[in-house]
mmCIF file of C-alpha atoms and ligand atoms in Angstrom:
data_model
loop_
_atom_site.group_PDB
_atom_site.id
_atom_site.type_symbol
_atom_site.label_atom_id
_atom_site.label_comp_id
_atom_site.label_asym_id
_atom_site.label_seq_id
_atom_site.Cartn_x
_atom_site.Cartn_y
_atom_site.Cartn_z
ATOM 1 C CA MET A 1 8.803 -17.054 28.985
ATOM 2 C CA GLU A 2 9.499 -14.558 26.188
ATOM 3 C CA LEU A 3 7.533 -14.329 23.240
ATOM 4 C CA TRP A 4 9.165 -12.901 19.968
ATOM 5 C CA PHE A 5 7.764 -12.506 16.189
ATOM 6 C CA THR A 6 10.519 -12.895 13.872
ATOM 7 C CA GLU A 7 10.370 -12.194 10.216
ATOM 8 C CA GLU A 8 13.271 -13.306 7.883
ATOM 9 C CA HIS A 9 14.461 -10.486 5.755
ATOM 10 C CA SER A 10 16.963 -12.276 3.869
ATOM 11 C CA GLU A 11 18.601 -15.821 4.542
ATOM 12 C CA ASN A 12 21.209 -14.326 7.085
ATOM 13 C CA VAL A 13 19.050 -11.449 8.489
ATOM 14 C CA LYS A 14 16.139 -11.880 10.884
ATOM 15 C CA PHE A 15 13.775 -9.128 12.205
ATOM 16 C CA SER A 16 12.184 -9.869 15.553
ATOM 17 C CA ILE A 17 9.863 -7.839 17.724
ATOM 18 C CA LYS A 18 8.911 -8.801 21.438
ATOM 19 C CA VAL A 19 5.345 -9.909 21.901
ATOM 20 C CA ASP A 20 3.117 -9.140 24.825
ATOM 21 C CA GLU A 21 0.154 -11.237 23.643
ATOM 22 C CA HIS A 22 -1.151 -13.102 20.749
ATOM 23 C CA LEU A 23 -4.383 -11.632 19.840
ATOM 24 C CA TYR A 24 -5.672 -13.510 16.906
ATOM 25 C CA SER A 25 -4.858 -16.308 14.856
ATOM 26 C CA GLU A 26 -6.493 -17.952 11.694
ATOM 27 C CA GLN A 27 -5.927 -19.859 8.706
ATOM 28 C CA SER A 28 -8.168 -18.436 6.068
ATOM 29 C CA LYS A 29 -8.857 -19.818 2.528
ATOM 30 C CA TYR A 30 -5.898 -17.677 1.486
ATOM 31 C CA GLN A 31 -3.410 -17.214 4.200
ATOM 32 C CA ARG A 32 -2.277 -17.511 7.846
ATOM 33 C CA ILE A 33 -3.762 -14.428 9.795
ATOM 34 C CA ASP A 34 -2.204 -13.247 13.024
ATOM 35 C CA ILE A 35 -2.600 -10.277 14.949
ATOM 36 C CA MET A 36 -0.104 -9.564 18.005
ATOM 37 C CA LYS A 37 0.102 -7.069 20.568
ATOM 38 C CA SER A 38 3.778 -5.736 20.818
ATOM 39 C CA TYR A 39 5.643 -3.453 23.504
ATOM 40 C CA GLU A 40 7.399 -1.473 20.774
ATOM 41 C CA PHE A 41 4.840 -1.131 17.677
ATOM 42 C CA GLY A 42 1.734 -1.720 19.325
ATOM 43 C CA ASN A 43 -0.812 -4.026 17.795
ATOM 44 C CA PHE A 44 0.470 -5.530 14.279
ATOM 45 C CA LEU A 45 -0.948 -7.796 11.619
ATOM 46 C CA THR A 46 0.944 -10.359 9.834
ATOM 47 C CA LEU A 47 -0.145 -12.606 6.797
ATOM 48 C CA ASP A 48 1.700 -15.936 6.247
ATOM 49 C CA GLY A 49 4.355 -14.570 8.755
ATOM 50 C CA CYS A 50 5.102 -11.363 6.988
ATOM 51 C CA MET A 51 5.029 -8.131 8.622
ATOM 52 C CA MET A 52 1.918 -6.266 7.090
ATOM 53 C CA VAL A 53 1.058 -3.092 9.247
ATOM 54 C CA THR A 54 1.819 -1.883 12.980
ATOM 55 C CA GLU A 55 -0.119 0.770 14.851
ATOM 56 C CA ARG A 56 3.244 2.552 15.634
ATOM 57 C CA ASP A 57 4.525 3.055 11.923
ATOM 58 C CA GLU A 58 1.587 2.565 9.518
ATOM 59 C CA PHE A 59 1.200 6.129 9.292
ATOM 60 C CA ILE A 60 4.245 6.529 6.901
ATOM 61 C CA TYR A 61 2.908 4.028 4.533
ATOM 62 C CA HIS A 62 -0.671 5.022 4.407
ATOM 63 C CA ASP A 63 0.385 8.708 4.213
ATOM 64 C CA MET A 64 2.766 8.013 1.173
ATOM 65 C CA MET A 65 0.245 5.953 -0.508
ATOM 66 C CA VAL A 66 -2.467 8.286 -0.233
ATOM 67 C CA HIS A 67 -1.224 11.944 -0.024
ATOM 68 C CA VAL A 68 1.158 11.585 -2.811
ATOM 69 C CA PRO A 69 -1.605 11.125 -5.592
ATOM 70 C CA MET A 70 -3.946 13.289 -3.835
ATOM 71 C CA ALA A 71 -1.463 16.148 -4.211
ATOM 72 C CA VAL A 72 -0.697 15.678 -7.916
ATOM 73 C CA ASN A 73 -4.322 15.503 -8.504
ATOM 74 C CA PRO A 74 -6.733 17.097 -5.950
ATOM 75 C CA ALA A 75 -9.671 16.729 -8.296
ATOM 76 C CA ILE A 76 -9.606 12.791 -7.369
ATOM 77 C CA LYS A 77 -13.155 11.884 -6.696
ATOM 78 C CA LYS A 78 -13.350 7.961 -7.401
ATOM 79 C CA VAL A 79 -10.791 5.461 -6.162
ATOM 80 C CA LEU A 80 -10.154 2.017 -6.296
ATOM 81 C CA VAL A 81 -8.184 0.358 -3.433
ATOM 82 C CA ILE A 82 -7.112 -3.159 -4.065
ATOM 83 C CA GLY A 83 -5.977 -5.360 -0.722
ATOM 84 C CA GLY A 84 -5.734 -2.709 1.776
ATOM 85 C CA GLY A 85 -8.160 -5.187 3.991
ATOM 86 C CA ASP A 86 -6.439 -3.384 7.289
ATOM 87 C CA GLY A 87 -8.264 -0.256 6.319
ATOM 88 C CA GLY A 88 -5.393 2.288 6.639
ATOM 89 C CA THR A 89 -5.311 3.248 3.011
ATOM 90 C CA VAL A 90 -9.104 3.980 2.860
ATOM 91 C CA ARG A 91 -8.804 5.836 6.520
ATOM 92 C CA GLU A 92 -6.542 8.081 4.810
ATOM 93 C CA LEU A 93 -8.740 8.632 1.553
ATOM 94 C CA THR A 94 -11.902 9.077 3.671
ATOM 95 C CA ARG A 95 -10.409 12.376 4.953
ATOM 96 C CA TYR A 96 -10.672 14.144 1.865
ATOM 97 C CA LYS A 97 -14.203 15.351 1.487
ATOM 98 C CA SER A 98 -13.694 15.702 -2.093
ATOM 99 C CA ILE A 99 -13.619 12.001 -2.544
ATOM 100 C CA GLU A 100 -17.175 10.690 -3.547
ATOM 101 C CA TYR A 101 -16.595 6.860 -3.904
ATOM 102 C CA ILE A 102 -14.029 4.322 -2.724
ATOM 103 C CA ASP A 103 -14.415 0.674 -3.960
ATOM 104 C CA LEU A 104 -12.166 -1.539 -1.809
ATOM 105 C CA VAL A 105 -11.563 -4.973 -3.411
ATOM 106 C CA GLU A 106 -9.891 -7.273 -0.659
ATOM 107 C CA ILE A 107 -9.861 -10.895 -1.318
ATOM 108 C CA ASP A 108 -9.789 -12.257 2.040
ATOM 109 C CA GLU A 109 -12.926 -10.979 4.127
ATOM 110 C CA LYS A 110 -10.943 -12.596 7.557
ATOM 111 C CA VAL A 111 -8.531 -10.016 7.338
ATOM 112 C CA VAL A 112 -11.150 -7.186 7.520
ATOM 113 C CA VAL A 113 -12.946 -9.191 10.529
ATOM 114 C CA ALA A 114 -9.603 -9.482 12.289
ATOM 115 C CA CYS A 115 -8.596 -5.843 11.577
ATOM 116 C CA LYS A 116 -11.994 -4.666 12.794
ATOM 117 C CA MET A 117 -11.341 -6.670 16.018
ATOM 118 C CA HIS A 118 -7.905 -5.620 16.979
ATOM 119 C CA LEU A 119 -6.705 -3.011 14.229
ATOM 120 C CA GLN A 120 -9.504 -0.415 14.754
ATOM 121 C CA GLN A 121 -6.681 2.535 14.577
ATOM 122 C CA THR A 122 -6.478 1.391 10.574
ATOM 123 C CA ALA A 123 -9.937 -0.161 10.209
ATOM 124 C CA CYS A 124 -11.737 2.709 11.556
ATOM 125 C CA LYS A 125 -13.350 4.087 8.701
ATOM 126 C CA LEU A 126 -13.971 1.048 6.737
ATOM 127 C CA ASP A 127 -18.137 1.962 7.359
ATOM 128 C CA ASP A 128 -17.684 5.213 5.970
ATOM 129 C CA PRO A 129 -20.938 5.383 3.416
ATOM 130 C CA ARG A 130 -18.321 6.046 0.585
ATOM 131 C CA VAL A 131 -16.635 3.012 0.685
ATOM 132 C CA HIS A 132 -17.881 -0.186 -0.933
ATOM 133 C CA ILE A 133 -16.162 -3.335 -0.106
ATOM 134 C CA TYR A 134 -15.990 -6.350 -2.309
ATOM 135 C CA PHE A 135 -14.457 -9.716 -1.090
ATOM 136 C CA GLU A 136 -12.794 -10.865 -4.340
ATOM 137 C CA ASP A 137 -9.710 -11.226 -6.023
ATOM 138 C CA GLY A 138 -8.405 -7.655 -7.531
ATOM 139 C CA LEU A 139 -7.246 -9.284 -10.802
ATOM 140 C CA ARG A 140 -10.661 -10.386 -11.746
ATOM 141 C CA PHE A 141 -12.471 -7.179 -10.545
ATOM 142 C CA VAL A 142 -10.508 -4.841 -12.573
ATOM 143 C CA ARG A 143 -10.953 -6.920 -15.476
ATOM 144 C CA GLY A 144 -14.554 -5.790 -15.793
ATOM 145 C CA LYS A 145 -13.801 -1.924 -15.598
ATOM 146 C CA GLU A 146 -13.107 0.967 -18.208
ATOM 147 C CA ASN A 147 -12.652 4.468 -17.905
ATOM 148 C CA GLU A 148 -14.059 4.311 -14.399
ATOM 149 C CA TYR A 149 -11.491 5.739 -11.841
ATOM 150 C CA ASP A 150 -9.287 8.673 -11.303
ATOM 151 C CA LEU A 151 -7.080 6.755 -8.941
ATOM 152 C CA ILE A 152 -6.112 2.928 -8.170
ATOM 153 C CA LEU A 153 -4.075 2.205 -5.263
ATOM 154 C CA VAL A 154 -2.570 -1.274 -5.084
ATOM 155 C CA ASP A 155 -2.044 -1.938 -1.533
ATOM 156 C CA SER A 156 -1.409 -5.761 -1.821
ATOM 157 C CA THR A 157 0.869 -8.315 -0.037
ATOM 158 C CA ASP A 158 3.924 -9.221 -1.766
ATOM 159 C CA PRO A 159 3.816 -11.054 -5.200
ATOM 160 C CA PHE A 160 3.444 -14.522 -3.973
ATOM 161 C CA GLY A 161 0.560 -16.384 -2.812
ATOM 162 C CA PRO A 162 -2.856 -14.278 -3.261
ATOM 163 C CA GLY A 163 -0.778 -11.197 -4.549
ATOM 164 C CA GLU A 164 1.164 -13.109 -7.253
ATOM 165 C CA GLY A 165 -1.608 -11.927 -9.575
ATOM 166 C CA LEU A 166 -1.301 -8.119 -8.721
ATOM 167 C CA PHE A 167 2.291 -8.112 -10.131
ATOM 168 C CA THR A 168 1.303 -9.128 -13.975
ATOM 169 C CA LYS A 169 1.351 -7.154 -17.158
ATOM 170 C CA GLU A 170 -2.490 -8.324 -17.465
ATOM 171 C CA PHE A 171 -3.372 -6.892 -14.198
ATOM 172 C CA TYR A 172 -1.400 -3.468 -14.903
ATOM 173 C CA GLY A 173 -3.024 -3.403 -18.382
ATOM 174 C CA ASN A 174 -6.252 -3.783 -16.918
ATOM 175 C CA CYS A 175 -5.711 -1.142 -14.599
ATOM 176 C CA TYR A 176 -4.906 1.060 -17.393
ATOM 177 C CA LYS A 177 -8.131 0.400 -18.660
ATOM 178 C CA ALA A 178 -9.928 1.216 -15.636
ATOM 179 C CA LEU A 179 -8.537 4.379 -15.185
ATOM 180 C CA ASN A 180 -9.757 7.484 -17.003
ATOM 181 C CA GLU A 181 -7.626 9.805 -19.009
ATOM 182 C CA LYS A 182 -6.053 11.555 -15.891
ATOM 183 C CA GLY A 183 -5.552 8.334 -14.232
ATOM 184 C CA ILE A 184 -2.619 7.513 -11.389
ATOM 185 C CA LEU A 185 -2.043 4.244 -10.044
ATOM 186 C CA ILE A 186 0.131 3.756 -7.152
ATOM 187 C CA ASN A 187 1.516 0.527 -6.055
ATOM 188 C CA GLN A 188 3.380 -0.820 -2.880
ATOM 189 C CA HIS A 189 6.689 -1.838 -4.952
ATOM 190 C CA GLU A 190 8.570 -3.594 -2.176
ATOM 191 C CA SER A 191 12.226 -2.891 -1.201
ATOM 192 C CA PRO A 192 15.526 -2.485 -3.261
ATOM 193 C CA TYR A 193 17.965 -3.903 -0.583
ATOM 194 C CA TYR A 194 17.688 -7.562 0.292
ATOM 195 C CA GLN A 195 17.916 -10.241 -2.656
ATOM 196 C CA MET A 196 14.516 -11.570 -1.694
ATOM 197 C CA HIS A 197 12.646 -8.217 -1.816
ATOM 198 C CA LYS A 198 14.946 -7.132 -5.267
ATOM 199 C CA ASN A 199 13.802 -9.752 -7.046
ATOM 200 C CA SER A 200 9.989 -8.677 -6.199
ATOM 201 C CA LEU A 201 10.872 -5.198 -7.106
ATOM 202 C CA GLU A 202 12.553 -6.301 -10.313
ATOM 203 C CA MET A 203 9.465 -8.545 -11.120
ATOM 204 C CA ALA A 204 7.116 -5.560 -10.492
ATOM 205 C CA TYR A 205 9.060 -3.283 -12.284
ATOM 206 C CA GLU A 206 9.315 -5.510 -15.653
ATOM 207 C CA LYS A 207 5.361 -5.937 -15.433
ATOM 208 C CA MET A 208 4.817 -2.405 -15.245
ATOM 209 C CA VAL A 209 7.388 -0.791 -17.753
ATOM 210 C CA GLY A 210 5.813 0.461 -20.750
ATOM 211 C CA ILE A 211 2.081 0.144 -20.025
ATOM 212 C CA PHE A 212 1.914 3.852 -18.502
ATOM 213 C CA PRO A 213 3.542 7.010 -20.500
ATOM 214 C CA ILE A 214 4.923 8.295 -17.000
ATOM 215 C CA MET A 215 6.840 5.886 -14.391
ATOM 216 C CA LYS A 216 8.420 7.320 -11.200
ATOM 217 C CA PHE A 217 9.480 5.543 -8.023
ATOM 218 C CA TYR A 218 9.411 7.021 -4.439
ATOM 219 C CA GLY A 219 10.904 5.668 -1.201
ATOM 220 C CA ALA A 220 9.853 6.234 2.520
ATOM 221 C CA ASN A 221 11.868 4.465 5.640
ATOM 222 C CA ILE A 222 9.275 1.937 7.129
ATOM 223 C CA PRO A 223 10.848 0.498 10.383
ATOM 224 C CA THR A 224 9.260 -2.678 10.288
ATOM 225 C CA TYR A 225 9.371 -3.418 6.603
ATOM 226 C CA SER A 226 12.444 -5.551 5.177
ATOM 227 C CA SER A 227 15.777 -3.150 5.253
ATOM 228 C CA GLY A 228 13.481 -0.292 5.936
ATOM 229 C CA GLN A 229 13.767 1.315 2.611
ATOM 230 C CA TRP A 230 10.481 0.935 1.158
ATOM 231 C CA LEU A 231 9.562 1.776 -2.466
ATOM 232 C CA PHE A 232 6.110 2.756 -4.226
ATOM 233 C CA GLY A 233 5.580 3.123 -7.661
ATOM 234 C CA PHE A 234 3.640 6.002 -9.013
ATOM 235 C CA VAL A 235 2.328 5.629 -12.512
ATOM 236 C CA SER A 236 0.044 8.029 -14.500
ATOM 237 C CA LYS A 237 -1.586 8.837 -18.107
ATOM 238 C CA LYS A 238 -0.906 12.549 -17.568
ATOM 239 C CA PHE A 239 0.580 13.691 -14.440
ATOM 240 C CA HIS A 240 4.500 13.876 -13.301
ATOM 241 C CA PRO A 241 4.366 13.237 -9.823
ATOM 242 C CA VAL A 242 6.673 16.499 -9.024
ATOM 243 C CA LYS A 243 6.323 18.710 -11.838
ATOM 244 C CA ASP A 244 2.681 18.386 -11.592
ATOM 245 C CA LEU A 245 2.453 18.764 -7.767
ATOM 246 C CA GLN A 246 -0.232 21.129 -6.625
ATOM 247 C CA GLU A 247 1.100 22.255 -3.589
ATOM 248 C CA GLU A 248 -1.354 25.173 -2.718
ATOM 249 C CA ALA A 249 -4.448 22.874 -3.532
ATOM 250 C CA TRP A 250 -3.208 20.060 -1.342
ATOM 251 C CA LYS A 251 -2.715 22.564 1.474
ATOM 252 C CA ALA A 252 -5.979 23.843 1.001
ATOM 253 C CA PHE A 253 -7.472 20.828 2.192
ATOM 254 C CA GLY A 254 -6.357 21.533 5.487
ATOM 255 C CA LEU A 255 -5.302 18.020 6.450
ATOM 256 C CA LYS A 256 -2.925 17.350 9.549
ATOM 257 C CA THR A 257 -0.495 14.756 8.668
ATOM 258 C CA LYS A 258 1.852 13.011 10.668
ATOM 259 C CA TYR A 259 4.635 11.883 7.921
ATOM 260 C CA TYR A 260 3.754 13.711 4.356
ATOM 261 C CA ASN A 261 4.330 17.152 3.605
ATOM 262 C CA THR A 262 4.984 18.621 0.067
ATOM 263 C CA ILE A 263 8.617 18.844 0.848
ATOM 264 C CA ILE A 264 8.964 15.308 1.534
ATOM 265 C CA HIS A 265 6.862 14.517 -1.449
ATOM 266 C CA ARG A 266 9.558 16.000 -3.780
ATOM 267 C CA GLY A 267 12.289 14.404 -1.718
ATOM 268 C CA SER A 268 10.934 11.143 -2.007
ATOM 269 C CA PHE A 269 11.465 10.931 -5.680
ATOM 270 C CA ALA A 270 15.130 11.625 -5.187
ATOM 271 C CA LEU A 271 16.463 7.881 -4.886
ATOM 272 C CA PRO A 272 20.074 6.640 -4.218
ATOM 273 C CA ASN A 273 22.233 5.589 -7.278
ATOM 274 C CA TYR A 274 21.863 1.861 -6.090
ATOM 275 C CA ILE A 275 18.306 1.718 -6.640
ATOM 276 C CA LEU A 276 18.298 3.964 -9.721
ATOM 277 C CA ASP A 277 20.655 1.479 -11.167
ATOM 278 C CA LEU A 278 18.079 -1.452 -10.119
ATOM 279 C CA LEU A 279 15.199 0.393 -11.741
ATOM 280 C CA SER A 280 17.307 1.268 -15.062
HETATM 281 N N1 SAM B 1 0.395 -2.510 3.531
HETATM 282 C C1 SAM B 1 0.858 -3.987 3.344
HETATM 283 C C2 SAM B 1 1.913 -3.917 2.715
HETATM 284 O O1 SAM B 1 2.512 -3.013 1.960
HETATM 285 O O2 SAM B 1 2.480 -5.152 2.696
HETATM 286 C C3 SAM B 1 -0.462 -4.504 2.786
HETATM 287 C C4 SAM B 1 -1.636 -4.420 3.419
HETATM 288 S S1 SAM B 1 -3.060 -5.202 3.416
HETATM 289 C C5 SAM B 1 -3.262 -6.257 4.664
HETATM 290 C C6 SAM B 1 -2.643 -6.561 2.082
HETATM 291 C C7 SAM B 1 -3.919 -7.055 1.534
HETATM 292 O O3 SAM B 1 -3.675 -7.435 0.279
HETATM 293 C C8 SAM B 1 -4.183 -8.290 2.370
HETATM 294 O O4 SAM B 1 -5.359 -8.219 3.196
HETATM 295 C C9 SAM B 1 -4.640 -9.522 1.228
HETATM 296 O O5 SAM B 1 -5.416 -10.366 1.775
HETATM 297 C C10 SAM B 1 -4.773 -8.618 0.268
HETATM 298 N N2 SAM B 1 -4.760 -9.258 -1.314
HETATM 299 C C11 SAM B 1 -3.774 -10.095 -1.317
HETATM 300 N N3 SAM B 1 -3.899 -10.721 -2.808
HETATM 301 C C12 SAM B 1 -4.831 -10.069 -3.195
HETATM 302 C C13 SAM B 1 -5.844 -9.717 -4.585
HETATM 303 N N4 SAM B 1 -5.318 -10.811 -5.401
HETATM 304 N N5 SAM B 1 -7.005 -9.391 -4.713
HETATM 305 C C14 SAM B 1 -7.413 -8.443 -3.391
HETATM 306 N N6 SAM B 1 -6.538 -8.521 -2.298
HETATM 307 C C15 SAM B 1 -5.486 -9.023 -2.147
#
């Protein structure tokens, strides 16, 4: 008997992955958590039936979430990660010896438990001494912060369910306050292709626009995400993501990356017209 994981990318399009073994399944207070072992993508995490992270293609997302801001401001020392319970974003951050402090605010402790059990590839650095984990709502956590972080990475689920509050003007306004004068915020900004994700993208855009002086978008192709075309939002109080790219300083870190390099950094901010039209 064949087992398949299927995610609906639109009402007429489904994406399926053949499953070898269902490793973990739990209904937490916030969401349904599943980890499965697949033939093509290794172990993968889904939340409420939505694809979150796979062993095979997570490097693309986590490289672009972390190395893009780090190459614009290599002096980043204090980082806030909201969501990110699989640990992949934190893992990439801990590769920078220059980073002194990482607050991880993940609403659902069960996600961290599950990923430590079955996704060690991403969860392997959650015990780094610089990492401080708070199991609470990122929307509430950031309310109390002022001028505290160099970088905020919003590595959340889609804007419904527990993630909904992380796509609001209140949240981005509080993130603005929580960042210092050189602050940068990156969020996963959904997909511009199918209507369902397009709506999420437009909603996130409307909530972010006007809060930060600099607001740019960049893309990457992530095979297991809806349509493959995925966007990230780059907002900042001071730095332009391409004009202020510190290419030599980033190379001096000597990090070996599987996806990111400073040429793709520049190229990722060049977007096709249909996306530019959507964002305008
Ligand atoms: N890379 C994935 C993506 O782009 O869809 C996201 C990875 S991570 C698993 C998403 C995490 O966000 C989940 O563990 C979820 O529990 C967490 N999350 C959702 N809403 C949250 C909130 N309001 N505060 C903190 N964490 C939240």
